[in-house]
Amino acid sequence: MLKIVSARVIVTCPGRNFVTLKIETSDGLTGVGDATLNGRELSVASYLTDHVIPCLIGRDAHAIEETWQYLYRGAYWRRGPVTMSAIAAVDMALWDIKAKAAGLPLYQLLGGRCRDGAMVYAHANGATIEETIEQAQSYLALGYKAIRLQSGVPGLKSTYGVSKTRLFYEPADAVLPTENVWSSEKYLRSVPDLFKAARNALGWDIHLLHDIHHRLTPIEAGRLGKDLEPYRPFWLEDAVPAENQANFRLIRQHTTTPLAVGEIFNSIWDCKQLIEEQLIDYIRATVVHAGGITHLRRIAALADLYNVRTGCHGATDLSPVCMSAALHFDVSIPNFGIQEYMHHTKETDAVFPHAYTYRGGALHPGEAPGLGVEIDEKLAAQYPYKRAFLPVNRLEDGSMFNW
Ligand code: EZ4
Ligand code: CO
């Protein structure tokens, strides 16, 4: 039996915080899993160290499904982002080990390739429409086939998706939550202008995406979807908070603009109704926050029955370990849609050497056995954890709103 002999958690901050689980087996094989939950990193680290790792020692490293069930059912409380991120990390590390033991890149164990690479979308953002379009043009020049557009809203000082100082967007930006002020009215007036200008400048041979970040009511989202129909967006993401899945019925009644949701989902139960009632077109759950490759495959299989495709979350707070796992998943499932892709810092790429590469608008998982990613522990130790929070959002009257 290939036994798990040790497991440990590595927390590092090469530009932002990442939590990585490393499992070792009796044969000396090692596997890595991402356990990063933005703004709650140490909670997952503690859950792993204090509650999960003691149960792993001595288990069969090949028994992936059994271990998943053990950690999920055995925890009694079920679900929740902390638990599911911890289970995901174990699951990724065990798939890594199994594929290394077989001497194959992981996608081969998931049924082999359905496609060459995973089409990705880049992030273009700017304080103004002109700045956003300028950035989008630089991605076009790099061969991207899909670009997300986020722009500053006239009359609002700051908002989601628009970075102040950096070229790319980093969501957790301060040691205490940054305050933002929001107006849905101002926002709703600004997005059609952005898309109109973008189609004029960028043409029609590029997919354009947009993230609402949970800020509208269903009827507002229906109106925005309708307003954007002439510009044929690839999707509108997180139009409304999704705790109430039935919210999406109202949006669907009013617009044919495709809908994506799910980056904060952590189990199949969060999207069951959305999928079964065909209320969405893309499911954005990802490996690290939705229970690993094992559980995400289950979600994708359910989605496939209802013409829902995947569009995995891939912001910078998901580590290169998660990105590697996502890419093996993306190329191996029939109903892949698109993969989000934001560059990590140079420091992050150095701490997590990886086999995946960008080519022609797509990411390719590479042919290295396993996930094709490792953690350089010596280098990781040079970047100690730094507390960081996501911002908060208030309405103009001061009351709390959704970030
Ligand atoms: O706000 O990953 O589509 N991407 C996003 C991200 C999320 C962050 C939260 O940690 O919405 O920018
Ligand atoms: Co999003």
Coordinates of C-alpha atoms and ligand atoms in Angstrom, one line a residue:
M1 CA 0.0 0.0 0.0
L2 CA 1.2 3.5 -0.8
K3 CA 0.8 5.1 2.6
I4 CA 0.6 8.7 3.6
V5 CA 3.5 9.2 6.0
S6 CA 3.4 12.9 6.6
A7 CA 1.6 16.1 5.6
R8 CA 2.3 19.7 6.4
V9 CA 1.0 23.2 5.6
I10 CA 3.2 25.9 4.1
V11 CA 2.0 29.5 4.3
T12 CA 3.9 32.0 2.1
C13 CA 3.4 35.5 0.9
P14 CA 5.3 36.1 -2.4
G15 CA 3.2 39.2 -3.2
R16 CA 0.1 37.8 -1.6
N17 CA -0.7 35.0 0.8
F18 CA -0.9 31.3 -0.3
V19 CA -1.6 28.2 1.7
T20 CA -0.2 24.9 0.4
L21 CA -0.6 21.4 1.7
K22 CA 2.3 19.0 0.9
I23 CA 1.7 15.2 1.4
E24 CA 4.4 12.6 1.5
T25 CA 4.1 8.9 0.9
S26 CA 5.9 5.8 2.0
D27 CA 7.5 5.6 -1.5
G28 CA 8.9 9.1 -1.1
L29 CA 6.4 10.6 -3.6
T30 CA 5.0 14.0 -2.7
G31 CA 1.9 15.8 -3.8
V32 CA 0.8 19.4 -3.4
G33 CA -2.6 21.0 -3.0
D34 CA -3.8 24.6 -2.8
A35 CA -5.7 25.6 0.3
T36 CA -5.8 29.4 -0.1
L37 CA -9.0 31.1 1.0
N38 CA -8.5 34.9 0.5
G39 CA -8.6 36.8 3.8
R40 CA -9.1 33.5 5.8
E41 CA -5.8 31.8 5.0
L42 CA -4.9 30.9 8.6
S43 CA -8.3 29.4 9.3
V44 CA -7.8 26.8 6.6
A45 CA -4.2 26.3 7.7
S46 CA -5.4 25.6 11.2
Y47 CA -8.3 23.3 10.0
L48 CA -5.7 21.3 8.1
T49 CA -3.1 21.1 10.8
D50 CA -5.4 20.6 13.8
H51 CA -8.2 18.5 12.3
V52 CA -7.3 17.0 8.9
I53 CA -3.7 16.0 8.9
P54 CA -3.9 13.8 12.0
C55 CA -6.6 11.7 10.2
L56 CA -4.4 11.4 7.0
I57 CA -1.4 9.7 8.5
G58 CA -1.3 6.0 7.6
R59 CA -4.1 6.2 5.0
D60 CA -3.9 4.7 1.5
A61 CA -2.7 7.6 -0.7
H62 CA -4.4 6.0 -3.7
A63 CA -7.8 5.9 -2.1
I64 CA -8.9 9.4 -3.3
E65 CA -12.7 9.0 -3.3
E66 CA -12.6 7.2 0.0
T67 CA -10.5 9.9 1.6
W68 CA -12.8 12.6 0.2
Q69 CA -15.9 10.9 1.7
Y70 CA -14.1 10.4 5.0
L71 CA -13.2 14.0 5.3
Y72 CA -16.6 15.3 4.1
R73 CA -19.0 12.9 5.9
G74 CA -16.6 12.4 8.8
A75 CA -16.6 16.2 9.6
Y76 CA -20.3 16.0 10.4
W77 CA -20.9 19.7 9.8
R78 CA -20.4 19.5 6.0
R79 CA -19.6 22.2 3.4
G80 CA -18.4 25.7 4.2
P81 CA -15.4 27.4 2.5
V82 CA -12.9 26.5 5.2
T83 CA -13.7 22.8 5.3
M84 CA -14.1 22.5 1.5
S85 CA -10.8 24.3 0.8
A86 CA -9.0 22.0 3.2
I87 CA -10.6 18.9 1.5
A88 CA -9.7 20.3 -1.9
A89 CA -6.1 20.6 -0.9
V90 CA -6.0 17.0 0.2
D91 CA -7.8 15.9 -3.0
M92 CA -5.4 17.8 -5.3
A93 CA -2.3 16.5 -3.5
L94 CA -3.6 12.9 -3.7
W95 CA -4.3 13.3 -7.5
D96 CA -0.8 14.7 -7.9
I97 CA 0.6 11.7 -6.2
K98 CA -1.5 9.2 -8.1
A99 CA -0.5 10.7 -11.4
K100 CA 3.2 10.9 -10.4
A101 CA 3.0 7.2 -9.4
A102 CA 1.6 6.5 -12.9
G103 CA 4.2 8.7 -14.6
L104 CA 1.5 10.6 -16.4
P105 CA 0.2 14.2 -16.5
L106 CA -3.0 14.3 -14.4
Y107 CA -5.3 14.9 -17.4
Q108 CA -4.5 11.4 -18.7
L109 CA -6.0 9.9 -15.5
L110 CA -9.1 12.1 -15.9
G111 CA -9.9 10.5 -19.2
G112 CA -7.3 12.2 -21.5
R113 CA -7.5 15.3 -23.5
C114 CA -10.8 16.6 -25.0
R115 CA -8.9 19.7 -26.3
D116 CA -5.5 21.1 -26.8
G117 CA -5.5 23.8 -24.2
A118 CA -8.0 25.8 -22.1
M119 CA -9.2 29.1 -23.6
V120 CA -8.5 31.8 -21.1
Y121 CA -9.8 35.3 -20.5
A122 CA -7.6 38.2 -19.4
H123 CA -8.5 41.2 -17.3
A124 CA -8.5 44.6 -18.8
N125 CA -9.3 47.4 -16.4
G126 CA -8.9 51.2 -16.1
A127 CA -10.2 54.3 -14.3
T128 CA -11.8 55.3 -17.6
I129 CA -13.3 53.5 -20.6
E130 CA -10.3 54.7 -22.7
E131 CA -7.8 53.2 -20.3
T132 CA -9.7 49.9 -20.1
I133 CA -9.9 49.7 -23.9
E134 CA -6.2 50.5 -24.2
Q135 CA -5.4 47.6 -21.9
A136 CA -7.8 45.3 -23.8
Q137 CA -5.9 46.2 -27.0
S138 CA -2.6 45.1 -25.4
Y139 CA -4.2 41.7 -24.7
L140 CA -5.5 41.4 -28.2
A141 CA -1.9 41.9 -29.4
L142 CA -0.9 39.0 -27.2
G143 CA -3.4 36.7 -29.0
Y144 CA -6.1 36.5 -26.3
K145 CA -9.5 35.4 -27.5
A146 CA -11.4 36.6 -24.5
I147 CA -11.1 39.7 -22.3
R148 CA -13.0 40.8 -19.2
L149 CA -13.7 44.5 -19.1
Q150 CA -14.0 46.5 -15.8
S151 CA -14.0 50.2 -15.7
G152 CA -14.2 53.0 -13.1
V153 CA -17.8 54.3 -12.6
P154 CA -18.2 58.1 -13.2
G155 CA -19.2 59.6 -9.8
L156 CA -17.7 56.8 -7.7
K157 CA -14.2 57.1 -6.3
S158 CA -13.2 53.5 -6.5
T159 CA -14.8 50.1 -7.3
Y160 CA -14.3 46.4 -7.8
G161 CA -11.9 45.3 -10.5
V162 CA -10.1 48.5 -11.1
S163 CA -6.6 48.8 -9.6
K164 CA -5.2 52.1 -8.5
T165 CA -1.5 51.5 -8.8
R166 CA -0.8 48.1 -10.2
L167 CA -1.0 46.8 -13.7
F168 CA -3.0 43.8 -12.5
Y169 CA -5.8 43.6 -10.0
E170 CA -5.0 42.4 -6.5
P171 CA -8.3 41.9 -4.4
A172 CA -6.9 41.8 -0.8
D173 CA -5.3 45.3 -0.6
A174 CA -4.9 46.3 3.0
V175 CA -4.4 45.1 6.6
L176 CA -7.9 46.2 7.4
P177 CA -10.8 46.3 4.9
T178 CA -10.6 49.3 2.5
E179 CA -13.9 51.3 2.4
N180 CA -15.7 51.7 -1.0
V181 CA -18.9 53.6 -1.8
W182 CA -21.4 52.1 -4.3
S183 CA -24.3 53.3 -6.4
S184 CA -26.1 50.8 -8.6
E185 CA -27.7 53.7 -10.6
K186 CA -24.4 55.2 -11.5
Y187 CA -23.0 51.8 -12.3
L188 CA -25.9 50.7 -14.5
R189 CA -25.5 53.9 -16.6
S190 CA -21.8 53.3 -17.2
V191 CA -21.6 49.6 -18.4
P192 CA -23.4 50.0 -21.7
D193 CA -21.1 52.9 -22.6
L194 CA -18.1 50.7 -21.9
F195 CA -19.4 47.8 -24.1
K196 CA -20.4 50.1 -26.9
A197 CA -17.0 51.7 -27.0
A198 CA -15.3 48.3 -26.7
R199 CA -17.1 46.9 -29.7
N200 CA -16.2 50.0 -31.7
A201 CA -12.6 49.8 -30.8
L202 CA -12.0 46.0 -30.6
G203 CA -14.4 44.6 -33.2
W204 CA -16.4 41.4 -32.9
D205 CA -13.8 38.6 -33.1
I206 CA -13.1 38.8 -29.4
H207 CA -15.2 37.5 -26.5
L208 CA -16.0 40.3 -24.0
L209 CA -16.9 39.4 -20.4
H210 CA -17.9 41.5 -17.4
D211 CA -18.1 40.8 -13.6
I212 CA -21.0 42.5 -11.6
H213 CA -19.6 41.1 -8.4
H214 CA -22.9 40.3 -6.7
R215 CA -24.2 43.9 -6.7
L216 CA -27.5 44.1 -8.5
T217 CA -31.1 43.0 -7.8
P218 CA -32.6 40.5 -10.2
I219 CA -34.6 43.1 -12.0
E220 CA -31.6 45.4 -12.4
A221 CA -29.5 42.5 -13.7
G222 CA -32.3 41.7 -16.2
R223 CA -32.2 45.3 -17.4
L224 CA -28.4 45.4 -17.7
G225 CA -28.4 42.1 -19.5
K226 CA -30.9 43.5 -22.0
D227 CA -29.0 46.8 -22.4
L228 CA -25.8 44.8 -23.3
E229 CA -27.5 42.3 -25.7
P230 CA -26.5 44.4 -28.8
Y231 CA -22.8 44.0 -27.9
R232 CA -23.1 40.2 -27.4
P233 CA -21.1 39.8 -24.2
F234 CA -19.8 36.2 -23.6
W235 CA -21.1 36.4 -20.1
L236 CA -22.3 38.5 -17.2
E237 CA -20.7 37.2 -14.0
D238 CA -22.2 37.1 -10.4
A239 CA -25.1 39.4 -11.4
V240 CA -26.8 39.0 -8.0
P241 CA -25.9 37.3 -4.7
A242 CA -26.7 33.6 -5.3
E243 CA -27.7 32.3 -1.8
N244 CA -31.2 32.4 -3.3
Q245 CA -30.8 30.4 -6.5
A246 CA -34.3 31.2 -7.6
N247 CA -33.2 34.9 -8.0
F248 CA -31.9 33.9 -11.4
R249 CA -35.3 33.0 -12.7
L250 CA -36.2 36.7 -12.9
I251 CA -33.0 37.6 -14.7
R252 CA -33.6 34.8 -17.2
Q253 CA -37.1 36.0 -18.0
H254 CA -35.7 39.4 -19.2
T255 CA -32.4 38.7 -21.1
T256 CA -30.6 36.3 -23.4
T257 CA -27.2 37.5 -22.2
P258 CA -25.4 34.4 -20.9
L259 CA -25.0 34.2 -17.1
A260 CA -22.0 32.9 -15.1
V261 CA -21.9 32.4 -11.3
G262 CA -20.2 30.3 -8.7
E263 CA -16.8 31.6 -7.7
I264 CA -17.8 31.6 -4.1
F265 CA -19.7 28.2 -4.2
N266 CA -18.2 25.4 -2.3
S267 CA -20.4 22.4 -3.2
I268 CA -22.7 21.0 -5.7
W269 CA -25.6 21.9 -3.5
D270 CA -24.9 25.6 -4.1
C271 CA -25.6 25.3 -7.8
K272 CA -28.0 22.3 -8.1
Q273 CA -31.1 24.4 -8.7
L274 CA -29.2 26.9 -10.9
I275 CA -28.1 24.0 -13.1
E276 CA -31.2 21.9 -13.1
E277 CA -33.5 24.8 -14.0
Q278 CA -31.0 26.0 -16.6
L279 CA -30.8 29.4 -15.0
I280 CA -27.1 29.8 -15.8
D281 CA -24.8 29.2 -18.8
Y282 CA -21.5 28.9 -17.0
I283 CA -20.6 27.5 -13.6
R284 CA -17.5 29.2 -12.0
A285 CA -16.8 26.9 -9.1
T286 CA -13.1 26.1 -8.9
V287 CA -10.9 23.3 -7.6
V288 CA -9.7 24.9 -4.4
H289 CA -13.0 26.3 -3.0
A290 CA -15.2 23.5 -4.2
G291 CA -13.8 20.4 -2.7
G292 CA -11.1 19.6 -5.2
I293 CA -10.9 17.8 -8.5
T294 CA -13.1 14.9 -7.3
H295 CA -16.0 17.2 -6.4
L296 CA -15.6 19.7 -9.3
R297 CA -15.9 16.8 -11.7
R298 CA -19.2 15.9 -10.1
I299 CA -20.4 19.4 -10.6
A300 CA -19.3 19.5 -14.2
A301 CA -21.0 16.2 -14.9
L302 CA -24.3 17.5 -13.5
A303 CA -23.8 20.7 -15.5
D304 CA -23.2 18.8 -18.7
L305 CA -26.7 17.3 -18.6
Y306 CA -28.2 20.8 -18.8
N307 CA -25.9 22.5 -21.3
V308 CA -24.1 24.4 -18.7
R309 CA -20.3 24.8 -19.3
T310 CA -17.5 25.5 -16.9
G311 CA -15.7 28.8 -16.4
C312 CA -13.4 28.3 -13.4
H313 CA -12.5 31.2 -11.2
G314 CA -8.8 32.0 -11.7
A315 CA -8.0 35.2 -9.9
T316 CA -4.5 35.8 -8.4
D317 CA -5.7 34.5 -4.9
L318 CA -5.9 31.0 -6.4
S319 CA -2.3 29.7 -6.4
P320 CA -0.4 28.2 -9.3
V321 CA -1.2 24.8 -7.7
C322 CA -4.9 25.5 -8.2
M323 CA -4.3 26.8 -11.7
S324 CA -2.4 23.6 -12.6
A325 CA -5.2 21.4 -11.2
A326 CA -7.8 23.5 -13.0
L327 CA -6.1 23.2 -16.4
H328 CA -5.9 19.4 -16.2
F329 CA -9.6 19.4 -15.3
D330 CA -10.4 21.9 -18.1
V331 CA -8.8 19.9 -20.9
S332 CA -10.3 16.6 -19.8
I333 CA -14.0 17.4 -19.4
P334 CA -16.5 17.6 -22.4
N335 CA -18.3 20.8 -21.2
F336 CA -15.4 23.1 -20.6
G337 CA -16.3 26.8 -21.4
I338 CA -13.5 29.1 -20.5
Q339 CA -10.8 29.6 -17.8
E340 CA -10.1 32.9 -15.9
Y341 CA -6.5 33.8 -16.0
M342 CA -4.6 36.6 -14.1
H343 CA -0.9 36.7 -14.0
H344 CA 0.8 36.0 -10.7
T345 CA 3.8 38.1 -9.6
K346 CA 7.2 37.0 -10.6
E347 CA 7.9 36.1 -7.0
T348 CA 4.9 33.8 -6.9
D349 CA 5.9 32.0 -10.1
A350 CA 9.3 31.5 -8.6
V351 CA 7.9 29.9 -5.4
F352 CA 5.6 27.7 -7.5
P353 CA 7.6 26.4 -10.5
H354 CA 5.0 25.1 -12.9
A355 CA 4.7 23.3 -16.3
Y356 CA 1.7 25.2 -17.6
T357 CA 2.3 27.7 -20.4
Y358 CA 0.3 30.4 -22.3
R359 CA 0.1 30.0 -26.1
G360 CA -2.4 31.5 -28.6
G361 CA -5.1 32.6 -26.2
A362 CA -5.0 29.3 -24.2
L363 CA -3.2 27.8 -21.2
H364 CA -1.7 24.3 -21.6
P365 CA -1.2 22.1 -18.6
G366 CA 2.1 20.6 -19.9
E367 CA 3.3 17.0 -19.9
A368 CA 5.0 16.8 -16.5
P369 CA 3.8 13.9 -14.4
G370 CA 1.2 14.8 -11.8
L371 CA -0.2 18.3 -11.5
G372 CA 3.1 19.7 -13.0
V373 CA 3.7 22.2 -10.1
E374 CA 5.9 22.2 -7.0
I375 CA 6.6 24.5 -4.1
D376 CA 10.1 25.7 -3.5
E377 CA 10.0 25.6 0.3
K378 CA 13.3 27.5 0.9
L379 CA 12.1 30.3 -1.2
A380 CA 8.6 30.2 0.3
A381 CA 10.2 30.6 3.8
Q382 CA 11.6 34.0 2.7
Y383 CA 8.1 35.4 2.4
P384 CA 6.3 35.3 5.8
Y385 CA 2.5 35.6 6.0
K386 CA 1.1 39.2 5.9
R387 CA -2.5 39.9 7.1
A388 CA -4.6 41.2 4.2
F389 CA -8.3 41.8 3.7
L390 CA -10.7 42.2 0.9
P391 CA -12.4 45.6 0.8
V392 CA -15.9 46.4 2.0
N393 CA -18.6 48.3 0.2
R394 CA -21.3 50.8 1.4
L395 CA -24.2 52.5 -0.3
E396 CA -24.0 56.3 -0.5
D397 CA -26.1 56.6 2.7
G398 CA -23.4 54.7 4.6
S399 CA -25.2 51.3 4.9
M400 CA -23.3 48.1 4.3
F401 CA -23.6 46.6 0.9
N402 CA -22.0 43.6 -1.0
W403 CA -18.3 43.8 -2.0
Ligands
EZ4_1 O1 -13.1 39.1 -6.1 O2 -10.9 36.3 -6.2 O3 -13.7 37.0 -11.0 N1 -13.0 37.3 -10.2 C1 -13.3 37.8 -9.0 C2 -12.1 37.9 -8.0 C3 -12.6 37.8 -6.5 C4 -11.5 37.5 -5.7 C5 -11.9 37.3 -4.2 O4 -10.8 36.8 -3.4 O5 -14.4 38.1 -8.7 O6 -11.5 39.1 -8.2
CO2 CO -15.7 37.3 -10.1

